[in-house]
Amino acid sequence: MSLNENFFKYPEEIKPEFIETEDIVFRDGSRISAADIWHFMTEEAPVRYPYAYTNNRYYGRRLSGDVRLPSSIKHNYLMLTMNDRTSRARENGSPIIFVQGGQSVDPYYAAGGIALRPASTGAWARGKEEGLNLREEEMRSLDVREKARKAISFEICQTAGYEHIQEGNLPVDMVAPYLCLRCSDVGYGVEAHRHGKRKIGLFLVDFPLDHQKEKEWAAGYLARNLHRLTREIGKMSGKEVTENDLKEEIKLHNKGRKLALDTADVWWSASAPPTNGADRRAIFQMGGMELHGDPNASLTVLKEANKDIKERVKHSTKGEGVTDNARRLFVGGSCVFPNDFRTEEAGGIIVGNDNHWSDISTIVEETGDPYEKLARAILSYPYEQPIEGRAEWTIDQLKKSRSDGFLFLYNWGCNTQSAIARMLCDIIHEETGIPTLIIEHEMRGEQTEQLQNRVNAFIEMLN
Ligand code: SF4
């Protein structure tokens, strides 16, 4: 596939400034310089992954285009090297664990594993096939997903990496989600793996559901589940996991969480959005330390992003593609996200989303028994609380982010979010007056236009 004028290109004039920026430091202690990142992003990646360089604004995963934001280029570097890095780490003995359900990933890494959510397994799988243009890449993705739909159940809303693990070519070592944590697909997925072609380790962290935050037995029960989890992963990584390992991991992940919270406060307080929605989302999400399959690398880039954003806010610099007086939208729900670029074209901008922000914004206490402290933090995730508690926290986020509207999105088949949607939105609207819109999305990837039309109409109404 040759490149032509329809492809995005990083302009040469930004190179001198970019190559002076910081290295990315990885978990194994290795590092890559900005000059080498520049070479990869401008020479190697456009040939290996042409679809990523499309200028098509209908492709929500396209490169952000904010070329003067070094942390954005580095985030994209980490996404496009997901296959290179993850495959190498596994060859070097790190077991890969598939997770799902919105939890933090501290215990998986403490035990020497690499925890990947569905979106990250997707990025890893995309990296395995090179030279595809956007259409070829979309066809590949639809094809493997259809196989998985048939293998799991027609009731699933997304296949969550099953296709890559059972039908594809990802050497995932264990499937170990938290059961009952917001996602009804977890149960379907785990069950399907039990009769899949490939025998794979299955492990469930049982999350005690409903009103358990204050109950002592629940903290002890979940802590014992986390102990079992690290012990099982340790058997694969060859690591005898100590309390100190988990304590150190929690400290590292708390750094990411705190930095993301600080970054969000600065971003939200700015007179004009300092980045576009795609960059904002990636930067906030780095605080969860899962996004790139390497918490240390994510932390390096997040630190740089924090500085970049503070600088932009000081000079009232607006993110690329954001219109003046853009309507600010906060997204609730799970696993569905409007296209940031087209939302911005319509005069809006997505300023936050509750999914994963819930665990990123929960700081774990660093003293005492780390299993118990982690269990207490997990039990207090605002997203998992009874609806009134979740609404209270969401209202707080809407106020901090100065949102004009609240979108609640989920896939057809999502049993938890569909049950919560109406009551949550009613409480938010009654208490704040902020307009809300619920969209149930069906046939992921095939109904994006209908979804975006409704989002754009909502922005028009807010205007
Ligand atoms: S939409 Fe709901 S059920 Fe589906 S993967 Fe997301 S959280 Fe799970």
PDB file of N, CA and C in Angstrom, residues 350-402:
ATOM      1  N   ILE A 350     -15.937  16.213  24.004  1.00  0.00           N
ATOM      2  CA  ILE A 350     -16.151  15.304  25.142  1.00  0.00           C
ATOM      3  C   ILE A 350     -15.080  15.607  26.183  1.00  0.00           C
ATOM      4  N   VAL A 351     -15.527  16.015  27.366  1.00  0.00           N
ATOM      5  CA  VAL A 351     -14.584  16.479  28.391  1.00  0.00           C
ATOM      6  C   VAL A 351     -14.313  15.427  29.468  1.00  0.00           C
ATOM      7  N   GLY A 352     -15.052  14.334  29.452  1.00  0.00           N
ATOM      8  CA  GLY A 352     -14.809  13.310  30.465  1.00  0.00           C
ATOM      9  C   GLY A 352     -15.712  12.119  30.243  1.00  0.00           C
ATOM     10  N   ASN A 353     -15.377  11.014  30.894  1.00  0.00           N
ATOM     11  CA  ASN A 353     -16.248   9.831  30.859  1.00  0.00           C
ATOM     12  C   ASN A 353     -16.059   9.032  32.142  1.00  0.00           C
ATOM     13  N   ASP A 354     -17.155   8.443  32.607  1.00  0.00           N
ATOM     14  CA  ASP A 354     -17.095   7.805  33.931  1.00  0.00           C
ATOM     15  C   ASP A 354     -16.421   6.431  33.919  1.00  0.00           C
ATOM     16  N   ASN A 355     -16.568   5.709  32.791  1.00  0.00           N
ATOM     17  CA  ASN A 355     -16.009   4.361  32.696  1.00  0.00           C
ATOM     18  C   ASN A 355     -14.488   4.435  32.873  1.00  0.00           C
ATOM     19  N   HIS A 356     -13.935   3.700  33.789  1.00  0.00           N
ATOM     20  CA  HIS A 356     -12.508   3.690  34.137  1.00  0.00           C
ATOM     21  C   HIS A 356     -12.057   4.914  34.911  1.00  0.00           C
ATOM     22  N   TRP A 357     -12.716   6.055  34.708  1.00  0.00           N
ATOM     23  CA  TRP A 357     -12.376   7.212  35.546  1.00  0.00           C
ATOM     24  C   TRP A 357     -12.709   6.877  36.999  1.00  0.00           C
ATOM     25  N   SER A 358     -13.680   6.001  37.157  1.00  0.00           N
ATOM     26  CA  SER A 358     -14.085   5.550  38.483  1.00  0.00           C
ATOM     27  C   SER A 358     -12.912   4.891  39.215  1.00  0.00           C
ATOM     28  N   ASP A 359     -12.196   3.969  38.562  1.00  0.00           N
ATOM     29  CA  ASP A 359     -11.065   3.334  39.266  1.00  0.00           C
ATOM     30  C   ASP A 359      -9.833   4.223  39.277  1.00  0.00           C
ATOM     31  N   ILE A 360      -9.678   5.057  38.228  1.00  0.00           N
ATOM     32  CA  ILE A 360      -8.511   5.950  38.203  1.00  0.00           C
ATOM     33  C   ILE A 360      -8.618   6.972  39.344  1.00  0.00           C
ATOM     34  N   SER A 361      -9.827   7.403  39.627  1.00  0.00           N
ATOM     35  CA  SER A 361      -9.968   8.450  40.648  1.00  0.00           C
ATOM     36  C   SER A 361     -10.081   7.873  42.065  1.00  0.00           C
ATOM     37  N   THR A 362      -9.873   6.571  42.232  1.00  0.00           N
ATOM     38  CA  THR A 362      -9.905   5.969  43.574  1.00  0.00           C
ATOM     39  C   THR A 362      -8.469   5.671  44.030  1.00  0.00           C
ATOM     40  N   ILE A 363      -7.984   6.470  44.940  1.00  0.00           N
ATOM     41  CA  ILE A 363      -6.605   6.293  45.437  1.00  0.00           C
ATOM     42  C   ILE A 363      -6.607   5.195  46.513  1.00  0.00           C
ATOM     43  N   VAL A 364      -5.629   4.304  46.440  1.00  0.00           N
ATOM     44  CA  VAL A 364      -5.551   3.197  47.401  1.00  0.00           C
ATOM     45  C   VAL A 364      -4.641   3.615  48.553  1.00  0.00           C
ATOM     46  N   GLU A 365      -5.073   3.338  49.779  1.00  0.00           N
ATOM     47  CA  GLU A 365      -4.237   3.657  50.948  1.00  0.00           C
ATOM     48  C   GLU A 365      -2.943   2.860  50.894  1.00  0.00           C
ATOM     49  N   GLU A 366      -1.833   3.519  51.210  1.00  0.00           N
ATOM     50  CA  GLU A 366      -0.528   2.857  51.025  1.00  0.00           C
ATOM     51  C   GLU A 366       0.032   2.211  52.296  1.00  0.00           C
ATOM     52  N   THR A 367      -0.637   2.412  53.441  1.00  0.00           N
ATOM     53  CA  THR A 367      -0.130   1.785  54.668  1.00  0.00           C
ATOM     54  C   THR A 367      -1.037   0.616  55.063  1.00  0.00           C
ATOM     55  N   GLY A 368      -0.476  -0.319  55.835  1.00  0.00           N
ATOM     56  CA  GLY A 368      -1.276  -1.459  56.295  1.00  0.00           C
ATOM     57  C   GLY A 368      -1.231  -2.608  55.299  1.00  0.00           C
ATOM     58  N   ASP A 369      -2.138  -3.566  55.470  1.00  0.00           N
ATOM     59  CA  ASP A 369      -2.191  -4.756  54.609  1.00  0.00           C
ATOM     60  C   ASP A 369      -2.614  -4.340  53.188  1.00  0.00           C
ATOM     61  N   PRO A 370      -1.727  -4.489  52.196  1.00  0.00           N
ATOM     62  CA  PRO A 370      -2.054  -3.983  50.854  1.00  0.00           C
ATOM     63  C   PRO A 370      -3.247  -4.694  50.212  1.00  0.00           C
ATOM     64  N   TYR A 371      -3.439  -5.981  50.528  1.00  0.00           N
ATOM     65  CA  TYR A 371      -4.590  -6.702  49.947  1.00  0.00           C
ATOM     66  C   TYR A 371      -5.893  -6.118  50.481  1.00  0.00           C
ATOM     67  N   GLU A 372      -5.890  -5.868  51.790  1.00  0.00           N
ATOM     68  CA  GLU A 372      -7.113  -5.334  52.388  1.00  0.00           C
ATOM     69  C   GLU A 372      -7.388  -3.908  51.891  1.00  0.00           C
ATOM     70  N   LYS A 373      -6.310  -3.106  51.807  1.00  0.00           N
ATOM     71  CA  LYS A 373      -6.494  -1.712  51.367  1.00  0.00           C
ATOM     72  C   LYS A 373      -6.962  -1.660  49.907  1.00  0.00           C
ATOM     73  N   LEU A 374      -6.411  -2.552  49.098  1.00  0.00           N
ATOM     74  CA  LEU A 374      -6.824  -2.597  47.694  1.00  0.00           C
ATOM     75  C   LEU A 374      -8.291  -3.050  47.599  1.00  0.00           C
ATOM     76  N   ALA A 375      -8.645  -4.044  48.406  1.00  0.00           N
ATOM     77  CA  ALA A 375     -10.030  -4.539  48.391  1.00  0.00           C
ATOM     78  C   ALA A 375     -10.990  -3.419  48.792  1.00  0.00           C
ATOM     79  N   ARG A 376     -10.634  -2.650  49.822  1.00  0.00           N
ATOM     80  CA  ARG A 376     -11.520  -1.558  50.256  1.00  0.00           C
ATOM     81  C   ARG A 376     -11.671  -0.503  49.150  1.00  0.00           C
ATOM     82  N   ALA A 377     -10.558  -0.222  48.453  1.00  0.00           N
ATOM     83  CA  ALA A 377     -10.628   0.762  47.366  1.00  0.00           C
ATOM     84  C   ALA A 377     -11.548   0.246  46.258  1.00  0.00           C
ATOM     85  N   ILE A 378     -11.377  -1.022  45.892  1.00  0.00           N
ATOM     86  CA  ILE A 378     -12.194  -1.589  44.803  1.00  0.00           C
ATOM     87  C   ILE A 378     -13.677  -1.570  45.185  1.00  0.00           C
ATOM     88  N   LEU A 379     -13.948  -1.894  46.459  1.00  0.00           N
ATOM     89  CA  LEU A 379     -15.354  -1.893  46.900  1.00  0.00           C
ATOM     90  C   LEU A 379     -15.961  -0.493  46.898  1.00  0.00           C
ATOM     91  N   SER A 380     -15.103   0.528  46.876  1.00  0.00           N
ATOM     92  CA  SER A 380     -15.655   1.891  46.924  1.00  0.00           C
ATOM     93  C   SER A 380     -15.691   2.562  45.551  1.00  0.00           C
ATOM     94  N   TYR A 381     -15.363   1.831  44.468  1.00  0.00           N
ATOM     95  CA  TYR A 381     -15.435   2.461  43.139  1.00  0.00           C
ATOM     96  C   TYR A 381     -16.808   3.099  42.943  1.00  0.00           C
ATOM     97  N   PRO A 382     -16.846   4.396  42.637  1.00  0.00           N
ATOM     98  CA  PRO A 382     -18.152   5.072  42.520  1.00  0.00           C
ATOM     99  C   PRO A 382     -19.060   4.485  41.450  1.00  0.00           C
ATOM    100  N   TYR A 383     -18.482   4.020  40.364  1.00  0.00           N
ATOM    101  CA  TYR A 383     -19.260   3.463  39.241  1.00  0.00           C
ATOM    102  C   TYR A 383     -20.042   2.221  39.670  1.00  0.00           C
ATOM    103  N   GLU A 384     -19.531   1.514  40.684  1.00  0.00           N
ATOM    104  CA  GLU A 384     -20.145   0.243  41.096  1.00  0.00           C
ATOM    105  C   GLU A 384     -21.112   0.402  42.266  1.00  0.00           C
ATOM    106  N   GLN A 385     -21.320   1.634  42.721  1.00  0.00           N
ATOM    107  CA  GLN A 385     -22.193   1.843  43.884  1.00  0.00           C
ATOM    108  C   GLN A 385     -23.670   1.792  43.476  1.00  0.00           C
ATOM    109  N   PRO A 386     -24.560   1.665  44.462  1.00  0.00           N
ATOM    110  CA  PRO A 386     -25.990   1.782  44.152  1.00  0.00           C
ATOM    111  C   PRO A 386     -26.252   3.093  43.386  1.00  0.00           C
ATOM    112  N   ILE A 387     -27.319   3.131  42.592  1.00  0.00           N
ATOM    113  CA  ILE A 387     -27.496   4.209  41.606  1.00  0.00           C
ATOM    114  C   ILE A 387     -27.390   5.616  42.218  1.00  0.00           C
ATOM    115  N   GLU A 388     -27.976   5.805  43.428  1.00  0.00           N
ATOM    116  CA  GLU A 388     -27.926   7.158  44.003  1.00  0.00           C
ATOM    117  C   GLU A 388     -26.491   7.579  44.307  1.00  0.00           C
ATOM    118  N   GLY A 389     -25.684   6.631  44.804  1.00  0.00           N
ATOM    119  CA  GLY A 389     -24.283   6.939  45.097  1.00  0.00           C
ATOM    120  C   GLY A 389     -23.508   7.235  43.822  1.00  0.00           C
ATOM    121  N   ARG A 390     -23.768   6.438  42.798  1.00  0.00           N
ATOM    122  CA  ARG A 390     -23.087   6.667  41.519  1.00  0.00           C
ATOM    123  C   ARG A 390     -23.496   8.025  40.939  1.00  0.00           C
ATOM    124  N   ALA A 391     -24.782   8.364  41.082  1.00  0.00           N
ATOM    125  CA  ALA A 391     -25.264   9.641  40.549  1.00  0.00           C
ATOM    126  C   ALA A 391     -24.589  10.818  41.268  1.00  0.00           C
ATOM    127  N   GLU A 392     -24.439  10.682  42.574  1.00  0.00           N
ATOM    128  CA  GLU A 392     -23.820  11.766  43.356  1.00  0.00           C
ATOM    129  C   GLU A 392     -22.392  12.037  42.854  1.00  0.00           C
ATOM    130  N   TRP A 393     -21.643  10.958  42.657  1.00  0.00           N
ATOM    131  CA  TRP A 393     -20.260  11.092  42.166  1.00  0.00           C
ATOM    132  C   TRP A 393     -20.256  11.661  40.745  1.00  0.00           C
ATOM    133  N   THR A 394     -21.177  11.206  39.901  1.00  0.00           N
ATOM    134  CA  THR A 394     -21.219  11.687  38.510  1.00  0.00           C
ATOM    135  C   THR A 394     -21.530  13.182  38.474  1.00  0.00           C
ATOM    136  N   ILE A 395     -22.456  13.601  39.342  1.00  0.00           N
ATOM    137  CA  ILE A 395     -22.797  15.032  39.396  1.00  0.00           C
ATOM    138  C   ILE A 395     -21.552  15.844  39.758  1.00  0.00           C
ATOM    139  N   ASP A 396     -20.773  15.321  40.697  1.00  0.00           N
ATOM    140  CA  ASP A 396     -19.539  15.999  41.091  1.00  0.00           C
ATOM    141  C   ASP A 396     -18.592  16.131  39.884  1.00  0.00           C
ATOM    142  N   GLN A 397     -18.479  15.059  39.090  1.00  0.00           N
ATOM    143  CA  GLN A 397     -17.594  15.111  37.909  1.00  0.00           C
ATOM    144  C   GLN A 397     -18.137  16.097  36.860  1.00  0.00           C
ATOM    145  N   LEU A 398     -19.465  16.125  36.722  1.00  0.00           N
ATOM    146  CA  LEU A 398     -20.073  17.050  35.748  1.00  0.00           C
ATOM    147  C   LEU A 398     -19.799  18.495  36.145  1.00  0.00           C
ATOM    148  N   LYS A 399     -19.861  18.754  37.457  1.00  0.00           N
ATOM    149  CA  LYS A 399     -19.602  20.130  37.923  1.00  0.00           C
ATOM    150  C   LYS A 399     -18.144  20.496  37.732  1.00  0.00           C
ATOM    151  N   LYS A 400     -17.240  19.574  38.138  1.00  0.00           N
ATOM    152  CA  LYS A 400     -15.805  19.870  38.004  1.00  0.00           C
ATOM    153  C   LYS A 400     -15.424  20.097  36.537  1.00  0.00           C
ATOM    154  N   SER A 401     -16.021  19.314  35.651  1.00  0.00           N
ATOM    155  CA  SER A 401     -15.644  19.410  34.234  1.00  0.00           C
ATOM    156  C   SER A 401     -16.458  20.482  33.502  1.00  0.00           C
ATOM    157  N   ARG A 402     -17.348  21.146  34.221  1.00  0.00           N
ATOM    158  CA  ARG A 402     -18.202  22.225  33.663  1.00  0.00           C
ATOM    159  C   ARG A 402     -18.916  21.733  32.393  1.00  0.00           C
TER     160      ARG A 402
END
